[in-house]
XYZ file of C-alpha atoms in Angstrom:
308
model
C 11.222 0.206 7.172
C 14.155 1.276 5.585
C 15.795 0.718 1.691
C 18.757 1.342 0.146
C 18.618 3.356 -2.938
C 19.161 0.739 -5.155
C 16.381 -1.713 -3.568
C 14.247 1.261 -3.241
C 13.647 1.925 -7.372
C 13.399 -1.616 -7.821
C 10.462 -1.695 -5.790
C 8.818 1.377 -7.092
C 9.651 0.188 -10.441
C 7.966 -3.397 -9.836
C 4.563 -1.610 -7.885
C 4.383 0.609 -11.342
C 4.798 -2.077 -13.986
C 1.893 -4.653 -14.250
C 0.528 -5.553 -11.008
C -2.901 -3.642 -11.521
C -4.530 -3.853 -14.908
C -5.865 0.136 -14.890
C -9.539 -0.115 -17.281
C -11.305 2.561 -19.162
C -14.310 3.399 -17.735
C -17.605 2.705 -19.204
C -18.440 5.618 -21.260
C -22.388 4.864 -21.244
C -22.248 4.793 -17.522
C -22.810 7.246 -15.303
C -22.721 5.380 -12.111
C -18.896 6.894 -10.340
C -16.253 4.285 -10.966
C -12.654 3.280 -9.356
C -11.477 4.308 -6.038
C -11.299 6.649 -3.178
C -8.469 7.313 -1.049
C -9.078 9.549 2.113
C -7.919 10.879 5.431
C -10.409 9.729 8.821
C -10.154 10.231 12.855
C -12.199 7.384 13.248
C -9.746 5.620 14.779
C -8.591 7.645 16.392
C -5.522 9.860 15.054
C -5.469 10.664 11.159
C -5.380 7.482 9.061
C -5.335 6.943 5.595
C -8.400 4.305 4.071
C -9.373 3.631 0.867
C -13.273 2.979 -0.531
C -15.234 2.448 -3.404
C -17.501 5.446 -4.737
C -20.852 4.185 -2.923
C -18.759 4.623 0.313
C -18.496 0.936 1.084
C -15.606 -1.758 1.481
C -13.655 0.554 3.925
C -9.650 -0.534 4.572
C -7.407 1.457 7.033
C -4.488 1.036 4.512
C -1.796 3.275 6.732
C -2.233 1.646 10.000
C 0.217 3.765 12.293
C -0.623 5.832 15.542
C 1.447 8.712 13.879
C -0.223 11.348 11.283
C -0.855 10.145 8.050
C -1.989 12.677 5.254
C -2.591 13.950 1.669
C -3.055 10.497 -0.410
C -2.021 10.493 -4.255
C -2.610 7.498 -6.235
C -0.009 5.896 -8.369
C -1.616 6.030 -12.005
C -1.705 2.425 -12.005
C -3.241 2.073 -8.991
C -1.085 -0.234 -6.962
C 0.081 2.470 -4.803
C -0.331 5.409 -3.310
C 1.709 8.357 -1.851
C 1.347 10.492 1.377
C 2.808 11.871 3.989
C 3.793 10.961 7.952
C 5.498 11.595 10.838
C 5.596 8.145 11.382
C 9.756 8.611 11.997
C 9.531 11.834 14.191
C 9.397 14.325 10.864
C 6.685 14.376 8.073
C 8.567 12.865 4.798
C 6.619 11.520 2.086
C 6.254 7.968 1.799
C 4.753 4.795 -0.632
C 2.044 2.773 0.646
C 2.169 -0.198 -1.080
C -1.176 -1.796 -1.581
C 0.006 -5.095 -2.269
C 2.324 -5.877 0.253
C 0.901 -3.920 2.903
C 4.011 -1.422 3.675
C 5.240 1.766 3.622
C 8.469 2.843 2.052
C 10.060 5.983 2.609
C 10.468 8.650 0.058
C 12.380 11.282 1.369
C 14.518 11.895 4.211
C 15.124 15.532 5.421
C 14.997 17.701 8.766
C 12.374 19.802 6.546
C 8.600 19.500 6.679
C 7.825 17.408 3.361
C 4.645 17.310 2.383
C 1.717 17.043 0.446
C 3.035 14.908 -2.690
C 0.962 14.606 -5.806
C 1.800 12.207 -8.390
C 2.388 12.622 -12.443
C -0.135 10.815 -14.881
C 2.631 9.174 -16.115
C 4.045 7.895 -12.668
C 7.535 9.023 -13.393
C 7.418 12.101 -10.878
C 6.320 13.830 -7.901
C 5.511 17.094 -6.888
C 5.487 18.205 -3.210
C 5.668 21.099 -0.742
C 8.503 21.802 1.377
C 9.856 24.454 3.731
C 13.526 23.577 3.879
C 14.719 26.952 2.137
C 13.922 28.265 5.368
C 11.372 30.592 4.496
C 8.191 29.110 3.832
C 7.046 25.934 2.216
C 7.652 26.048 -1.463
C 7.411 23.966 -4.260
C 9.626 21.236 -4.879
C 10.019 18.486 -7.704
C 11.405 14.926 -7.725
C 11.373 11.352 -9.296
C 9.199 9.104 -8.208
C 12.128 7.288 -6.215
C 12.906 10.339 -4.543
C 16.116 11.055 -6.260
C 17.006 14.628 -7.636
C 15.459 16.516 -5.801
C 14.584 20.279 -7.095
C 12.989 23.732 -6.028
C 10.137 24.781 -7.842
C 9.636 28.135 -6.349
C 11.773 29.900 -3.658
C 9.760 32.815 -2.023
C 8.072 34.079 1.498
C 5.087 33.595 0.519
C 3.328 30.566 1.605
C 2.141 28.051 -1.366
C 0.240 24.492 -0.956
C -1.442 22.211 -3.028
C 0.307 21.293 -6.225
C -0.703 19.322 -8.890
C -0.327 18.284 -12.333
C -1.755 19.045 -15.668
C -2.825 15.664 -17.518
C 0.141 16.120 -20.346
C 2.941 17.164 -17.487
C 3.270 20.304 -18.837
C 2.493 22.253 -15.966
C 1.723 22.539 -12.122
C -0.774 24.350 -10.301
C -0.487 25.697 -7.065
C -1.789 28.169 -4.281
C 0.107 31.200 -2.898
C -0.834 33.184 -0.250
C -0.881 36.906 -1.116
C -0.990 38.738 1.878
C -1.378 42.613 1.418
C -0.242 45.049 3.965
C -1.851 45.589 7.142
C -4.085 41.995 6.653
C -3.795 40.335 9.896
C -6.674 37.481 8.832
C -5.575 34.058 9.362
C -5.569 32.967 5.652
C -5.451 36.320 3.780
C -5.785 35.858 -0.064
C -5.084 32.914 -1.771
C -4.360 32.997 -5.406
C -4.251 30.004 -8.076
C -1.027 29.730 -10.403
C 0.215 28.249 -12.583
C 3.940 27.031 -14.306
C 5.842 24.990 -16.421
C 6.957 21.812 -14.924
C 10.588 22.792 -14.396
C 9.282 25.982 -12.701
C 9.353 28.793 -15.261
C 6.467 30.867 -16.687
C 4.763 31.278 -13.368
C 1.572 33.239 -13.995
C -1.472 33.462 -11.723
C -4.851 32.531 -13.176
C -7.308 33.924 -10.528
C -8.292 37.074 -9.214
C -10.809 35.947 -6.623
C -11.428 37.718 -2.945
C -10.720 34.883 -0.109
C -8.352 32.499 0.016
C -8.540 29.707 -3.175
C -6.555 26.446 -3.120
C -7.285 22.947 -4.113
C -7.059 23.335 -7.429
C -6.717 20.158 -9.796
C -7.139 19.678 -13.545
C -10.722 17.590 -14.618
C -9.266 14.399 -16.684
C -9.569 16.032 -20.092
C -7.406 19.468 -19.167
C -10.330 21.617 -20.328
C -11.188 22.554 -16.605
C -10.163 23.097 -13.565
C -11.740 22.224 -9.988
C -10.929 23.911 -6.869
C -11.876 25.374 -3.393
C -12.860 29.043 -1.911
C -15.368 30.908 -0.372
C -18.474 32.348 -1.646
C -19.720 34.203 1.505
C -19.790 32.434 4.738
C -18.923 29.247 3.651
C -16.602 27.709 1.531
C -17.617 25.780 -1.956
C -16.210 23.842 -4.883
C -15.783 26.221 -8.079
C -15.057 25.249 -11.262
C -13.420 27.167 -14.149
C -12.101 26.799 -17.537
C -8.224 25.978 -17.967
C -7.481 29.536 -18.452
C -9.130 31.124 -15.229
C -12.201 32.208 -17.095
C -15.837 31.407 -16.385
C -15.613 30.658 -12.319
C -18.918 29.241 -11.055
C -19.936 27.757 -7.680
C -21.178 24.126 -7.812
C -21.665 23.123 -4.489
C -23.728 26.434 -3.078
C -23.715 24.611 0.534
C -24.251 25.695 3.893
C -21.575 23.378 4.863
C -17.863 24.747 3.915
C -16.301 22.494 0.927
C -12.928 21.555 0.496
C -9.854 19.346 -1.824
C -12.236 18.685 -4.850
C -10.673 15.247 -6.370
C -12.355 14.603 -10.069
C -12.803 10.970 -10.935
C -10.915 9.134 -13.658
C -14.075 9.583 -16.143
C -14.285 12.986 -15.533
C -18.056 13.554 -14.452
C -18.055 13.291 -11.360
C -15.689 15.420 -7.778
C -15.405 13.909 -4.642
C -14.853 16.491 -2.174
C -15.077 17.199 1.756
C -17.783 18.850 3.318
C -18.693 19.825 6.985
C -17.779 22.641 10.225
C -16.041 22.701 13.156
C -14.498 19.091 13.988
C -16.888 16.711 11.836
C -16.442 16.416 8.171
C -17.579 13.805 5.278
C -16.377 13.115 1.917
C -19.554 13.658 -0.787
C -19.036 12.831 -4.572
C -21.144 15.422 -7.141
C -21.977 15.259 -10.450
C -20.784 19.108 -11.956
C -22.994 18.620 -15.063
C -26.753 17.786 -12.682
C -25.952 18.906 -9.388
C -26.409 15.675 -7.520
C -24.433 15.010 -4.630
C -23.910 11.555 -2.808
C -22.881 11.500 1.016
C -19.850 8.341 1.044
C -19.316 8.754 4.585
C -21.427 9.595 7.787
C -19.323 9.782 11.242
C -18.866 12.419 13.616
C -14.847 12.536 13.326
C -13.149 14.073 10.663
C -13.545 12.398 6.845
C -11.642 14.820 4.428
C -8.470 15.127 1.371
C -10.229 12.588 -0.899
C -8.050 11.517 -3.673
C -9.862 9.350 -6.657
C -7.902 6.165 -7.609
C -7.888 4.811 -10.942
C -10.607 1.978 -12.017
C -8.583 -1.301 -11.983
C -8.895 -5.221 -11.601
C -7.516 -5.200 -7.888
């Protein structure tokens, strides 16, 4: 389905007014609250669903035989963005949760992909390799309009995301020494301003690290690597300091996604072709299986607690 630009921001401006009343959660409770957004095989191809956090009231919300990937709620929770190749390339679209549709985002012959929203709703970060080199990071508003390069290098980067102020973006590149002919060689966490400047890396870990995602509060940061055989969900203070393993699985861990309260990560677990999204609480150690398949269940992305 497609909009012209003018329809298209009236839209997006209408899903992010008032249409879902986002709540506080209870600060006496620690029972997980709002709700998840994830990628299954289950029917099939890669869909996007959506459940609550004791894995139940399951909805396929993308609905498409094409690949559907990387969810990212609107903050208000009416919405939320991902990508397909739904039109023959992957662009980034809007799945509207109240109408049921998808409205294209972007539209170039470049791989777009992996958008994360602002906490303020107002913009969109997202990786792209149109510079012709490899995918970089790009910027834009949350209609898609102007566009911008974040980084513009070689080196492979993924998974950006934002700070809870807007200040700043974190993101993985790939730092591959000479001679390393492994199939992920090292991935380091950085970080930089939002407009791209003051890039500095924040890790100094062996094995390739990614993932990472600020906890609600901006005091830490969540994110993925391996610890031996496997990989597991670490989590470190906002500065890089004080990395320590909170999974310690036999399974290998992936896309930690913290909820909107702050004390609890949903996360993927699993090996070779089956995987299951699993909520834990960083503070006790106790993990909850949400899902129990023998597909694929993984890039879990925690919604905001609202009245829809």
């Amino acid at each position: 389905m497609m909009y012209t630009r003018g329809i298209l921001i009236t839209i997006i401006l209408v899903l992010t007014s008032c249409k879902s009343e986002v709540k506080t959660p209870e600060k006496d409770s620690n029972e997980p609250q709002g709700t998840i957004a994830f990628v299954s095989t289950r029917d099939g191809n890669r869909e996007i669903y959506i459940m609550d956090p004791a894995g139940e009231n399951l909805r396929n919300i993308s609905n498409n035989p094409a690949l559907d990937y990387g969810p990212s709620w609107l903050p208000d929770g009416s919405g939320i963005m991902a990508y397909s190749n739904r039109d023959g390339n992957p662009e980034i679209y809007l799945f509207d949760l109240q109408r049921d549709s998808a409205i294209r985002i972007t539209t170039h012959p470049g791989n777009n992909v992996l958008p994360e929203v602002s906490l303020d709703g107002k913009e969109i970060v997202f990786m792209s390799n149109r510079n012709g080199k490899s995918r970089s990071v790009y910027k834009m508003k949350i209609d898609g309009s102007d566009q911008v390069a974040l980084t513009d290098n070689d080196a492979y980067e993924e998974s950006p995301s934002w700070s809870p102020d807007g200040r700043h973006i974190l993101f993985t590149r790939q730092l591959r020494q000479e001679g390393d002919t492994t199939h992920a060689a090292n991935g380091e966490i950085f970080r930089m301003r939002s407009d791209g400047s003051q890039v500095e890396r924040i890790t100094d870990k062996e094995g390739y690290d990614s993932g990472a995602i600020y906890s609600p509060d901006g005091k830490q940061i969540a994110f993925y690597g391996p610890d031996g055989e496997t990989f597991d969900i670490f989590l470190m203070k906002a500065d890089g300091s004080d990395i320590r393993n909170i999974t310690r699985d036999t399974l290998d861990c992936y896309s930690p996604s913290w909820s909107p309260d702050g004390k609890w990560i949903a996360y993927t677990a699993g090996s070779e072709d089956q995987y299951d999204i699993y909520i834990i609480h960083p503070e006790s150690g106790e993990k909850r299986r949400l899902t129990n398949t023998s597909v694929r269940n993984e890039s879990p992305s925690w919604g905001p607690v609202t009245d829809r």
